[in-house]
Each structure stands twice: as C-alpha cells, then as structure tokens.
Amino acid sequence: MRNPEKAARLTSAAVAPATPVSTLAEDVRAGLLSRPRWLPPKYFYDDRGSELFEAICETPEYYPSRTEAALLAAHGREIMEYARCDHMLELGSGSSRKTRHLLDACDALSQACSYWPFDVSAQMMLDAGAALVQDYPWLDVHALIGDYTGGLSNLPLPTTGRRLIVFLGGTLGNFEPGAARGMLEQIAALMRDDDLLLLGVDRVKDSAILEAAYDDAAGTTAAFNRNVLRVLNRELGGDFPVDSYRHRAVFDRAHARIEMRLAARHAHRVTLAALDTTFDIAADEEIVTEFSHKFTPQSLDALLADAGLALDRHFEAPAGAYSLVLARRRA
Ligand code: SAH
Ligand code: AVI
C-alpha cells in the first residue's frame, strides 16, 4: 500500500503547450508522406520504447549513458555545491537514473531541493518519481507531463529560489541545429543570474565507435527504432510490417550527426486507417527516424553563445568522449 505521506511528496501535472505542437497525424502527413520520409523522434517513447531506451543504456556499445553517469558520479558534489539550487528542473528526465548522482550529492551536502522532471513519457516518469520519494525522504517530486517542443513558458515552477535546469543524455543532440538553439533560448528564458544549466552532450569521434553505439550487436537499438512503426500501427490503425524494416545507423560527418533510419526490405503498401491513407514503399526505401548530433568544444560553445548562454564549467570524459557543462545566462 502506498504511504500517504510519500504520495503527497509526489505530485504530477499535465503541461499544456505554450506554442502549438503538431499531432501524430499531422507529423505523419508532413514527414512520412513526404520525401525523404521522416518521423520526429519523440514517438519512440511509448512505454515499450522507454524501456527499450533503458535497455540500450545497458548495451556495451552505447557508451554515452555510462560515460555521462561516470561524470555525474565524479563531479556531482562539486556541481551541486556550486549550483546551490532550490529547484531542479530536468528536461526529458526518463527514468531519472543518472539524476540520482545529483540527489546523492544533495544528501552528502545536507542540501535539499525540489525536483521537477518534465517528460512526455508519463509512466516512466511517475514510476521513477515514486522510487525517488521513497529513496530520498527529504525530496519533493513534481512530475510535469508534456512535450517540451511546445515551449517551457507554461511550466508551473516556483517563482522564487535558485534553479538548476538539467538536460542530460545528449538529448539536445536529437534536435536539428535551429531547434536546438530555440530550445536553449527557452531554457535561457527560464534562468536568472544565479541559475545554471547542466547540459550533457555527446562528442564527435571515430565513426566506427559512433555507429556501433547506435547499432548494438544484440539488436536492442534496432528494436527501439522499429518500435516507432508499432506506435503508428497502434495509434493510427496502421499495418506496417514492422519486421520487414532493417535498422540503419550512419554517421554523417558533414552534419556531425548519427542518422537512424528504417529501410524497407521489400516493396509493400501501407494503410493508415485513421488518416484514410494508403501509400507505397519501395524496396530499400528509407524513413529517417532520428538525428543524434555530436559536438566539438567549439560547436558547443557557439551553440550556447547563439542562445545567450555562456559556458561556466566543463567536465570532460577521457579522450573527449562526452561533455557535461554548466552554463549561465550571458550578462
Ligand atoms: N535523460 C534520460 C533519458 C534520455 S531519453 C537519460 O539521459 O537517460 C530521452 C527522454 O526524453 C525520454 O525520456 C523521452 O520520453 C523524453 N522526450 C523525448 N521527446 C520529448 C519531448 N518532445 N518532450 C518531452 N520529453 C521528451
Ligand atoms: C535520447 N537520445 C539522446 C538518444 C541518442 O543517443 O540520441 C536516443 C537513442 N537513439 C538510439 N540510441 C539512443
């Protein structure tokens, strides 16, 4: 049975988008029915997709998650001591697994803050929140359910107190450059002089390492990628032959990004009943399902500066494999 005291320390609220967010049907019409075909990555994260992402983080090839976790474990105390935040907002928090390093640091410093995870995947976030209030008796968790592409100005955050905004996992890399800048501008707009952004980004490196990270031998990333077609089948009455798609992960050095694609093994016709639409996919035709941009110290600096932010501290993994940075709003 749930302890009522714990329940009161975990609240949840749906966040209405501040700017219009397209529906799945609109995104499918705009992306899947155009050439090249594409889909926004947020549709990966139904319950199954969120679990598959967690499983990806356990694969030997997917280094970003464990590399970032090691940085948080090593520098969490320094980060929290420096941030001295009253409220921690985390964008795309998922399972909040790595955030625990920051909460452990709060514990060690006897420094309490409230936690505001914001994610489109409600179940994963609520399960994580329930575990967090259990494990950290001083913690209040206010789960915010919504789509961050609808902006951040509608978040019901406390208006006083110092904020730390956390955006981990390299998820900023899933935005195209203009949208990444827009997202950082939204973050900057939430920040006052003493507030900080803690941002994790993956770095440009050898393409073999990058491509293996997005095409693990056990096929977990392939299952995650194909899962988006299951989402379309379920939500739009589709009949994609899910297993007839090959997973591909290609590093495009010119754009400094991994492109995940699904390639049809054979020609077939697809019906999406909810859209009253039927279309033909040719053999080897591809759907782009995700970009995952990788950064250099220079490209990261430039992106932060364009959004009105300035790098304050930089925690770098060995061989420059990954960057965790603290940034402030520029004066
Ligand atoms: N931060 C975690 C999870 C990264 S996976 C980590 O580093 O391990 C990306 C997370 O972003 C998922 O939990 C997914 O549900 C969430 N997400 C993706 N698109 C989103 C959107 N448009 N709005 C809100 N959350 C989103
Ligand atoms: C959530 N995001 C940062 C992951 C990434 O690395 O771009 C999603 C992912 N896609 C395939 N593997 C992991």
mmCIF file of C-alpha atoms and ligand atoms in Angstrom:
data_model
loop_
_atom_site.group_PDB
_atom_site.id
_atom_site.type_symbol
_atom_site.label_atom_id
_atom_site.label_comp_id
_atom_site.label_asym_id
_atom_site.label_seq_id
_atom_site.Cartn_x
_atom_site.Cartn_y
_atom_site.Cartn_z
ATOM 1 C CA MET A 1 0.000 0.000 0.000
ATOM 2 C CA ARG A 2 1.140 3.497 -0.752
ATOM 3 C CA ASN A 3 2.285 5.605 2.164
ATOM 4 C CA PRO A 4 0.073 8.759 2.062
ATOM 5 C CA GLU A 5 2.982 10.860 3.225
ATOM 6 C CA LYS A 6 5.022 9.673 0.268
ATOM 7 C CA ALA A 7 2.115 10.181 -2.097
ATOM 8 C CA ALA A 8 1.886 13.827 -1.039
ATOM 9 C CA ARG A 9 5.549 14.276 -1.876
ATOM 10 C CA LEU A 10 4.966 13.074 -5.443
ATOM 11 C CA THR A 11 2.621 15.236 -7.476
ATOM 12 C CA SER A 12 2.013 15.318 -11.206
ATOM 13 C CA ALA A 13 0.577 17.861 -13.595
ATOM 14 C CA ALA A 14 -0.061 17.918 -17.323
ATOM 15 C CA VAL A 15 1.636 20.863 -19.010
ATOM 16 C CA ALA A 16 -0.283 22.491 -21.839
ATOM 17 C CA PRO A 17 1.999 23.524 -24.714
ATOM 18 C CA ALA A 18 2.696 27.260 -24.840
ATOM 19 C CA THR A 19 3.099 27.106 -28.616
ATOM 20 C CA PRO A 20 1.137 24.707 -30.836
ATOM 21 C CA VAL A 21 2.516 21.181 -31.019
ATOM 22 C CA SER A 22 1.629 19.124 -34.070
ATOM 23 C CA THR A 23 -0.351 15.926 -33.573
ATOM 24 C CA LEU A 24 0.932 12.498 -34.560
ATOM 25 C CA ALA A 25 -1.427 12.580 -37.563
ATOM 26 C CA GLU A 26 -0.022 15.961 -38.664
ATOM 27 C CA ASP A 27 3.573 14.823 -38.194
ATOM 28 C CA VAL A 28 2.918 11.681 -40.181
ATOM 29 C CA ARG A 29 1.313 13.640 -43.007
ATOM 30 C CA ALA A 30 4.183 16.160 -43.027
ATOM 31 C CA GLY A 31 7.042 13.693 -42.587
ATOM 32 C CA LEU A 32 6.137 10.184 -43.577
ATOM 33 C CA LEU A 33 4.226 11.170 -46.673
ATOM 34 C CA SER A 34 6.998 13.497 -47.938
ATOM 35 C CA ARG A 35 10.426 12.681 -49.444
ATOM 36 C CA PRO A 36 12.787 11.873 -47.882
ATOM 37 C CA ARG A 37 10.418 10.256 -45.411
ATOM 38 C CA TRP A 38 10.997 11.162 -41.748
ATOM 39 C CA LEU A 39 9.382 10.969 -38.323
ATOM 40 C CA PRO A 40 10.049 13.049 -35.176
ATOM 41 C CA PRO A 41 11.944 11.042 -32.518
ATOM 42 C CA LYS A 42 9.541 11.777 -29.663
ATOM 43 C CA TYR A 43 7.243 8.967 -30.881
ATOM 44 C CA PHE A 44 9.819 6.363 -29.868
ATOM 45 C CA TYR A 45 8.914 6.827 -26.224
ATOM 46 C CA ASP A 46 5.746 4.883 -25.524
ATOM 47 C CA ASP A 47 6.068 2.522 -22.518
ATOM 48 C CA ARG A 48 7.845 -0.123 -24.593
ATOM 49 C CA GLY A 49 10.129 2.434 -26.253
ATOM 50 C CA SER A 50 11.090 3.959 -22.907
ATOM 51 C CA GLU A 51 12.007 0.503 -21.619
ATOM 52 C CA LEU A 52 13.990 -0.218 -24.778
ATOM 53 C CA PHE A 53 15.898 3.035 -24.302
ATOM 54 C CA GLU A 54 16.814 1.926 -20.780
ATOM 55 C CA ALA A 55 17.999 -1.393 -22.245
ATOM 56 C CA ILE A 56 20.098 0.454 -24.861
ATOM 57 C CA CYS A 57 21.891 2.200 -21.990
ATOM 58 C CA GLU A 58 22.953 -1.235 -20.705
ATOM 59 C CA THR A 59 24.465 -2.390 -24.008
ATOM 60 C CA PRO A 60 28.262 -2.474 -24.176
ATOM 61 C CA GLU A 61 28.280 -0.329 -27.329
ATOM 62 C CA TYR A 62 26.141 2.579 -26.079
ATOM 63 C CA TYR A 63 28.844 4.478 -24.172
ATOM 64 C CA PRO A 64 27.101 7.913 -23.792
ATOM 65 C CA SER A 65 24.901 6.957 -20.871
ATOM 66 C CA ARG A 66 27.553 5.265 -18.760
ATOM 67 C CA THR A 67 30.126 7.933 -19.647
ATOM 68 C CA GLU A 68 27.773 10.673 -18.506
ATOM 69 C CA ALA A 69 26.911 8.678 -15.369
ATOM 70 C CA ALA A 70 30.624 8.446 -14.528
ATOM 71 C CA LEU A 71 30.990 12.232 -14.928
ATOM 72 C CA LEU A 72 27.983 12.825 -12.674
ATOM 73 C CA ALA A 73 29.320 10.389 -10.087
ATOM 74 C CA ALA A 74 32.723 12.079 -10.117
ATOM 75 C CA HIS A 75 31.556 15.703 -10.184
ATOM 76 C CA GLY A 76 28.024 15.604 -8.759
ATOM 77 C CA ARG A 77 29.053 17.020 -5.417
ATOM 78 C CA GLU A 78 31.040 19.848 -6.987
ATOM 79 C CA ILE A 79 28.125 20.625 -9.307
ATOM 80 C CA MET A 80 25.517 20.734 -6.546
ATOM 81 C CA GLU A 81 27.759 22.694 -4.224
ATOM 82 C CA TYR A 82 28.302 25.226 -6.979
ATOM 83 C CA ALA A 83 24.652 25.358 -8.100
ATOM 84 C CA ARG A 84 23.148 25.593 -4.594
ATOM 85 C CA CYS A 85 19.757 25.231 -6.198
ATOM 86 C CA ASP A 86 16.373 25.303 -4.504
ATOM 87 C CA HIS A 87 14.659 23.699 -7.500
ATOM 88 C CA MET A 88 15.958 21.285 -10.094
ATOM 89 C CA LEU A 89 14.064 21.082 -13.400
ATOM 90 C CA GLU A 90 15.030 18.166 -15.620
ATOM 91 C CA LEU A 91 14.027 18.044 -19.267
ATOM 92 C CA GLY A 92 13.474 14.587 -20.792
ATOM 93 C CA SER A 93 14.167 13.010 -17.410
ATOM 94 C CA GLY A 94 13.136 9.447 -18.373
ATOM 95 C CA SER A 95 13.999 7.062 -15.538
ATOM 96 C CA SER A 96 15.955 9.815 -13.652
ATOM 97 C CA ARG A 97 18.609 7.137 -13.125
ATOM 98 C CA LYS A 98 21.601 9.419 -13.538
ATOM 99 C CA THR A 99 19.930 12.271 -11.670
ATOM 100 C CA ARG A 100 20.384 10.154 -8.557
ATOM 101 C CA HIS A 101 24.062 11.146 -8.558
ATOM 102 C CA LEU A 102 22.965 14.766 -8.098
ATOM 103 C CA LEU A 103 20.466 13.819 -5.395
ATOM 104 C CA ASP A 104 23.143 11.758 -3.635
ATOM 105 C CA ALA A 105 25.334 14.854 -3.699
ATOM 106 C CA CYS A 106 22.491 16.841 -2.089
ATOM 107 C CA ASP A 107 22.346 14.160 0.586
ATOM 108 C CA ALA A 108 26.075 14.386 1.218
ATOM 109 C CA LEU A 109 25.901 18.189 1.413
ATOM 110 C CA SER A 110 22.709 18.185 3.557
ATOM 111 C CA GLN A 111 21.320 20.448 0.884
ATOM 112 C CA ALA A 112 17.650 19.920 -0.077
ATOM 113 C CA CYS A 113 15.990 20.954 -3.322
ATOM 114 C CA SER A 114 12.706 20.124 -5.043
ATOM 115 C CA TYR A 115 12.758 18.076 -8.241
ATOM 116 C CA TRP A 116 10.699 18.884 -11.349
ATOM 117 C CA PRO A 117 11.114 16.183 -14.012
ATOM 118 C CA PHE A 118 9.459 17.051 -17.344
ATOM 119 C CA ASP A 119 8.850 14.262 -19.850
ATOM 120 C CA VAL A 120 6.402 13.145 -22.496
ATOM 121 C CA SER A 121 6.623 9.569 -21.206
ATOM 122 C CA ALA A 122 4.328 9.778 -18.150
ATOM 123 C CA GLN A 123 4.530 6.229 -16.832
ATOM 124 C CA MET A 124 8.311 6.049 -16.791
ATOM 125 C CA MET A 125 8.483 9.431 -15.016
ATOM 126 C CA LEU A 126 5.824 8.561 -12.419
ATOM 127 C CA ASP A 127 7.451 5.209 -11.625
ATOM 128 C CA ALA A 128 10.791 6.981 -11.257
ATOM 129 C CA GLY A 129 9.213 9.670 -9.048
ATOM 130 C CA ALA A 130 7.647 7.068 -6.739
ATOM 131 C CA ALA A 131 11.027 5.394 -6.276
ATOM 132 C CA LEU A 132 12.758 8.732 -5.691
ATOM 133 C CA VAL A 133 10.454 9.906 -2.887
ATOM 134 C CA GLN A 134 10.972 6.530 -1.278
ATOM 135 C CA ASP A 135 14.754 6.691 -1.519
ATOM 136 C CA TYR A 136 15.203 10.384 -0.640
ATOM 137 C CA PRO A 137 12.993 11.199 2.379
ATOM 138 C CA TRP A 138 13.652 14.951 2.034
ATOM 139 C CA LEU A 139 12.707 15.137 -1.649
ATOM 140 C CA ASP A 140 9.512 16.529 -3.206
ATOM 141 C CA VAL A 141 8.937 15.446 -6.793
ATOM 142 C CA HIS A 142 6.616 17.410 -9.077
ATOM 143 C CA ALA A 143 6.307 15.414 -12.287
ATOM 144 C CA LEU A 144 5.449 17.552 -15.307
ATOM 145 C CA ILE A 145 3.881 15.597 -18.152
ATOM 146 C CA GLY A 146 4.164 17.189 -21.550
ATOM 147 C CA ASP A 147 6.039 17.889 -24.751
ATOM 148 C CA TYR A 148 8.981 20.277 -24.436
ATOM 149 C CA THR A 149 8.761 21.182 -28.108
ATOM 150 C CA GLY A 150 5.677 23.167 -27.034
ATOM 151 C CA GLY A 151 7.985 25.510 -25.097
ATOM 152 C CA LEU A 152 8.865 25.935 -21.444
ATOM 153 C CA SER A 153 6.986 29.116 -20.574
ATOM 154 C CA ASN A 154 3.946 27.227 -19.246
ATOM 155 C CA LEU A 155 5.804 25.195 -16.618
ATOM 156 C CA PRO A 156 4.272 25.756 -13.162
ATOM 157 C CA LEU A 157 7.645 26.340 -11.470
ATOM 158 C CA PRO A 158 8.110 28.198 -8.167
ATOM 159 C CA THR A 159 8.894 31.841 -8.891
ATOM 160 C CA THR A 160 11.411 32.280 -6.097
ATOM 161 C CA GLY A 161 14.567 30.323 -5.360
ATOM 162 C CA ARG A 162 17.586 29.337 -7.373
ATOM 163 C CA ARG A 163 17.079 26.979 -10.321
ATOM 164 C CA LEU A 164 19.257 24.303 -11.842
ATOM 165 C CA ILE A 165 17.996 23.170 -15.227
ATOM 166 C CA VAL A 166 19.249 19.739 -16.171
ATOM 167 C CA PHE A 167 19.247 18.343 -19.708
ATOM 168 C CA LEU A 168 21.157 15.080 -19.845
ATOM 169 C CA GLY A 169 21.797 12.134 -22.094
ATOM 170 C CA GLY A 170 22.759 14.103 -25.179
ATOM 171 C CA THR A 171 19.063 14.622 -25.881
ATOM 172 C CA LEU A 172 19.718 18.169 -27.126
ATOM 173 C CA GLY A 173 21.506 16.404 -29.994
ATOM 174 C CA ASN A 174 18.183 14.975 -31.133
ATOM 175 C CA PHE A 175 17.123 18.487 -32.186
ATOM 176 C CA GLU A 176 18.145 19.946 -35.535
ATOM 177 C CA PRO A 177 20.527 22.916 -35.078
ATOM 178 C CA GLY A 178 17.872 25.673 -35.319
ATOM 179 C CA ALA A 179 15.568 23.819 -32.941
ATOM 180 C CA ALA A 180 18.469 23.125 -30.534
ATOM 181 C CA ARG A 181 19.184 26.833 -30.424
ATOM 182 C CA GLY A 182 15.463 27.528 -29.880
ATOM 183 C CA MET A 183 15.372 25.039 -27.030
ATOM 184 C CA LEU A 184 18.413 26.615 -25.366
ATOM 185 C CA GLU A 185 16.796 30.038 -25.764
ATOM 186 C CA GLN A 186 13.716 28.699 -23.987
ATOM 187 C CA ILE A 187 15.966 27.391 -21.225
ATOM 188 C CA ALA A 188 17.819 30.745 -21.012
ATOM 189 C CA ALA A 189 14.454 32.499 -20.646
ATOM 190 C CA LEU A 190 13.763 30.422 -17.513
ATOM 191 C CA MET A 191 17.090 31.401 -15.971
ATOM 192 C CA ARG A 192 18.013 34.296 -13.732
ATOM 193 C CA ASP A 193 21.538 35.461 -12.938
ATOM 194 C CA ASP A 194 22.320 32.813 -10.334
ATOM 195 C CA ASP A 195 20.642 29.940 -12.155
ATOM 196 C CA LEU A 196 22.577 27.286 -14.031
ATOM 197 C CA LEU A 197 22.059 24.848 -16.862
ATOM 198 C CA LEU A 198 23.667 21.401 -16.573
ATOM 199 C CA LEU A 199 23.860 20.021 -20.087
ATOM 200 C CA GLY A 200 25.242 16.688 -21.299
ATOM 201 C CA VAL A 201 26.259 16.322 -24.950
ATOM 202 C CA ASP A 202 27.988 13.610 -26.895
ATOM 203 C CA ARG A 203 31.159 14.434 -28.821
ATOM 204 C CA VAL A 204 32.279 13.904 -32.409
ATOM 205 C CA LYS A 205 34.574 10.891 -32.610
ATOM 206 C CA ASP A 206 35.576 7.912 -34.709
ATOM 207 C CA SER A 207 32.630 6.865 -36.868
ATOM 208 C CA ALA A 208 33.045 3.157 -36.038
ATOM 209 C CA ILE A 209 32.507 3.873 -32.323
ATOM 210 C CA LEU A 210 29.518 6.084 -33.055
ATOM 211 C CA GLU A 211 27.887 3.686 -35.487
ATOM 212 C CA ALA A 212 28.349 0.720 -33.130
ATOM 213 C CA ALA A 213 26.741 2.744 -30.309
ATOM 214 C CA TYR A 214 23.643 3.091 -32.484
ATOM 215 C CA ASP A 215 23.660 -0.457 -33.853
ATOM 216 C CA ASP A 216 24.415 -2.770 -30.931
ATOM 217 C CA ALA A 217 25.069 -6.429 -31.617
ATOM 218 C CA ALA A 218 22.119 -7.626 -29.512
ATOM 219 C CA GLY A 219 19.709 -5.625 -31.686
ATOM 220 C CA THR A 220 18.275 -3.507 -28.850
ATOM 221 C CA THR A 221 18.639 -0.243 -30.785
ATOM 222 C CA ALA A 222 17.116 -1.929 -33.829
ATOM 223 C CA ALA A 223 14.084 -2.921 -31.722
ATOM 224 C CA PHE A 224 13.863 0.648 -30.353
ATOM 225 C CA ASN A 225 13.955 2.049 -33.882
ATOM 226 C CA ARG A 226 11.315 -0.358 -35.240
ATOM 227 C CA ASN A 227 9.116 0.343 -32.220
ATOM 228 C CA VAL A 228 8.107 3.655 -33.782
ATOM 229 C CA LEU A 229 6.285 1.698 -36.502
ATOM 230 C CA ARG A 230 4.402 -0.252 -33.821
ATOM 231 C CA VAL A 231 3.361 3.097 -32.345
ATOM 232 C CA LEU A 232 1.986 4.164 -35.751
ATOM 233 C CA ASN A 233 0.204 0.832 -36.210
ATOM 234 C CA ARG A 234 -1.442 1.167 -32.798
ATOM 235 C CA GLU A 235 -2.243 4.878 -32.816
ATOM 236 C CA LEU A 236 -3.214 5.294 -36.467
ATOM 237 C CA GLY A 237 -4.638 1.865 -37.334
ATOM 238 C CA GLY A 238 -1.575 1.131 -39.472
ATOM 239 C CA ASP A 239 -0.340 -2.111 -40.959
ATOM 240 C CA PHE A 240 3.411 -1.529 -41.244
ATOM 241 C CA PRO A 241 5.116 -4.923 -41.489
ATOM 242 C CA VAL A 242 7.452 -3.955 -38.649
ATOM 243 C CA ASP A 243 9.887 -6.823 -39.054
ATOM 244 C CA SER A 244 10.275 -6.064 -42.744
ATOM 245 C CA TYR A 245 12.349 -2.997 -41.874
ATOM 246 C CA ARG A 246 16.091 -3.057 -41.448
ATOM 247 C CA HIS A 247 17.643 -0.792 -38.811
ATOM 248 C CA ARG A 248 20.415 1.502 -40.075
ATOM 249 C CA ALA A 249 22.690 3.911 -38.214
ATOM 250 C CA VAL A 250 25.006 6.074 -40.287
ATOM 251 C CA PHE A 251 27.379 8.792 -39.109
ATOM 252 C CA ASP A 252 27.171 11.854 -41.366
ATOM 253 C CA ARG A 253 30.403 13.697 -40.596
ATOM 254 C CA ALA A 254 29.434 16.800 -42.591
ATOM 255 C CA HIS A 255 26.444 17.336 -40.293
ATOM 256 C CA ALA A 256 28.178 15.800 -37.248
ATOM 257 C CA ARG A 257 25.249 13.513 -36.630
ATOM 258 C CA ILE A 258 24.169 9.905 -36.461
ATOM 259 C CA GLU A 259 21.157 9.321 -38.653
ATOM 260 C CA MET A 260 18.931 6.440 -37.669
ATOM 261 C CA ARG A 261 16.834 5.085 -40.473
ATOM 262 C CA LEU A 262 14.466 2.222 -41.196
ATOM 263 C CA ALA A 263 14.934 0.626 -44.615
ATOM 264 C CA ALA A 264 12.205 -1.492 -46.211
ATOM 265 C CA ARG A 265 13.432 -4.992 -47.055
ATOM 266 C CA HIS A 266 10.866 -5.284 -49.862
ATOM 267 C CA ALA A 267 8.246 -3.188 -51.619
ATOM 268 C CA HIS A 268 4.903 -3.032 -49.858
ATOM 269 C CA ARG A 269 1.742 -0.984 -49.441
ATOM 270 C CA VAL A 270 0.910 0.663 -46.101
ATOM 271 C CA THR A 271 -2.528 1.723 -44.903
ATOM 272 C CA LEU A 272 -3.068 4.155 -42.054
ATOM 273 C CA ALA A 273 -6.781 3.755 -41.391
ATOM 274 C CA ALA A 274 -7.070 6.740 -39.030
ATOM 275 C CA LEU A 275 -5.682 9.002 -41.768
ATOM 276 C CA ASP A 276 -7.672 7.309 -44.510
ATOM 277 C CA THR A 277 -4.368 6.971 -46.351
ATOM 278 C CA THR A 278 -2.615 4.281 -48.320
ATOM 279 C CA PHE A 279 0.871 4.647 -49.791
ATOM 280 C CA ASP A 280 3.565 2.507 -51.386
ATOM 281 C CA ILE A 281 7.042 1.978 -50.005
ATOM 282 C CA ALA A 282 9.667 0.754 -52.469
ATOM 283 C CA ALA A 283 12.265 -1.899 -51.669
ATOM 284 C CA ASP A 284 15.219 -0.267 -49.822
ATOM 285 C CA GLU A 285 13.279 2.940 -49.326
ATOM 286 C CA GLU A 286 14.230 4.609 -46.033
ATOM 287 C CA ILE A 287 12.484 6.518 -43.271
ATOM 288 C CA VAL A 288 14.708 8.843 -41.198
ATOM 289 C CA THR A 289 13.664 8.323 -37.588
ATOM 290 C CA GLU A 290 16.277 10.227 -35.570
ATOM 291 C CA PHE A 291 19.228 12.588 -35.788
ATOM 292 C CA SER A 292 21.680 12.491 -32.930
ATOM 293 C CA HIS A 293 24.066 15.417 -33.251
ATOM 294 C CA LYS A 294 27.560 15.216 -31.840
ATOM 295 C CA PHE A 295 29.563 18.245 -30.750
ATOM 296 C CA THR A 296 33.063 19.626 -30.569
ATOM 297 C CA PRO A 297 34.015 22.044 -27.776
ATOM 298 C CA GLN A 298 33.850 24.800 -30.422
ATOM 299 C CA SER A 299 30.438 23.856 -31.833
ATOM 300 C CA LEU A 300 29.029 23.551 -28.305
ATOM 301 C CA ASP A 301 30.422 26.963 -27.309
ATOM 302 C CA ALA A 302 28.946 28.529 -30.436
ATOM 303 C CA LEU A 303 25.529 26.949 -29.868
ATOM 304 C CA LEU A 304 25.425 28.150 -26.259
ATOM 305 C CA ALA A 305 26.536 31.654 -27.261
ATOM 306 C CA ASP A 306 23.898 31.856 -30.026
ATOM 307 C CA ALA A 307 21.249 31.090 -27.409
ATOM 308 C CA GLY A 308 22.501 33.755 -24.973
ATOM 309 C CA LEU A 309 24.308 31.310 -22.694
ATOM 310 C CA ALA A 310 27.947 31.060 -21.676
ATOM 311 C CA LEU A 311 29.906 28.028 -20.613
ATOM 312 C CA ASP A 312 30.908 28.219 -16.978
ATOM 313 C CA ARG A 313 32.405 24.801 -16.137
ATOM 314 C CA HIS A 314 33.301 21.902 -18.425
ATOM 315 C CA PHE A 315 33.608 18.309 -17.204
ATOM 316 C CA GLU A 316 35.100 16.209 -19.941
ATOM 317 C CA ALA A 317 35.240 12.414 -20.187
ATOM 318 C CA PRO A 318 38.570 10.740 -21.021
ATOM 319 C CA ALA A 319 39.597 11.207 -24.668
ATOM 320 C CA GLY A 320 36.932 13.896 -25.032
ATOM 321 C CA ALA A 321 34.265 11.198 -25.428
ATOM 322 C CA TYR A 322 31.499 13.222 -23.765
ATOM 323 C CA SER A 323 30.918 16.679 -22.276
ATOM 324 C CA LEU A 324 28.975 17.734 -19.247
ATOM 325 C CA VAL A 325 28.830 21.510 -18.951
ATOM 326 C CA LEU A 326 27.459 24.096 -16.594
ATOM 327 C CA ALA A 327 26.270 27.224 -18.375
ATOM 328 C CA ARG A 328 24.894 30.572 -17.254
ATOM 329 C CA ARG A 329 22.820 33.210 -18.926
ATOM 330 C CA ARG A 330 25.085 35.787 -20.541
ATOM 331 C CA ALA A 331 25.051 39.157 -18.873
HETATM 332 N N1 SAH B 1 17.580 11.910 -19.602
HETATM 333 C C1 SAH B 1 17.477 10.457 -19.627
HETATM 334 C C2 SAH B 1 16.534 9.967 -20.736
HETATM 335 C C3 SAH B 1 17.014 10.264 -22.149
HETATM 336 S S1 SAH B 1 15.936 9.503 -23.351
HETATM 337 C C4 SAH B 1 18.852 9.877 -19.802
HETATM 338 O O1 SAH B 1 19.792 10.638 -20.035
HETATM 339 O O2 SAH B 1 18.985 8.657 -19.698
HETATM 340 C C5 SAH B 1 15.065 10.916 -23.902
HETATM 341 C C6 SAH B 1 13.946 11.292 -22.948
HETATM 342 O O3 SAH B 1 13.322 12.464 -23.468
HETATM 343 C C7 SAH B 1 12.852 10.217 -22.850
HETATM 344 O O4 SAH B 1 12.511 10.011 -21.516
HETATM 345 C C8 SAH B 1 11.700 10.791 -23.667
HETATM 346 O O5 SAH B 1 10.431 10.365 -23.211
HETATM 347 C C9 SAH B 1 11.914 12.276 -23.478
HETATM 348 N N2 SAH B 1 11.397 13.068 -24.601
HETATM 349 C C10 SAH B 1 11.628 12.881 -25.918
HETATM 350 N N3 SAH B 1 11.000 13.820 -26.646
HETATM 351 C C11 SAH B 1 10.339 14.599 -25.756
HETATM 352 C C12 SAH B 1 9.512 15.750 -25.887
HETATM 353 N N4 SAH B 1 9.238 16.260 -27.083
HETATM 354 N N5 SAH B 1 9.021 16.323 -24.759
HETATM 355 C C13 SAH B 1 9.301 15.808 -23.521
HETATM 356 N N6 SAH B 1 10.084 14.727 -23.350
HETATM 357 C C14 SAH B 1 10.600 14.129 -24.441
HETATM 358 C C1 AVI B 2 17.821 10.178 -26.078
HETATM 359 N N1 AVI B 2 18.879 10.338 -27.066
HETATM 360 C C2 AVI B 2 19.899 11.254 -26.600
HETATM 361 C C3 AVI B 2 19.429 9.084 -27.565
HETATM 362 C C4 AVI B 2 20.590 9.372 -28.532
HETATM 363 O O1 AVI B 2 21.668 8.844 -28.287
HETATM 364 O O2 AVI B 2 20.413 10.148 -29.470
HETATM 365 C C5 AVI B 2 18.368 8.231 -28.230
HETATM 366 C C6 AVI B 2 18.935 6.994 -28.860
HETATM 367 N N2 AVI B 2 18.719 6.606 -30.074
HETATM 368 C C7 AVI B 2 19.346 5.486 -30.300
HETATM 369 N N3 AVI B 2 20.008 5.144 -29.247
HETATM 370 C C8 AVI B 2 19.753 6.069 -28.287
#
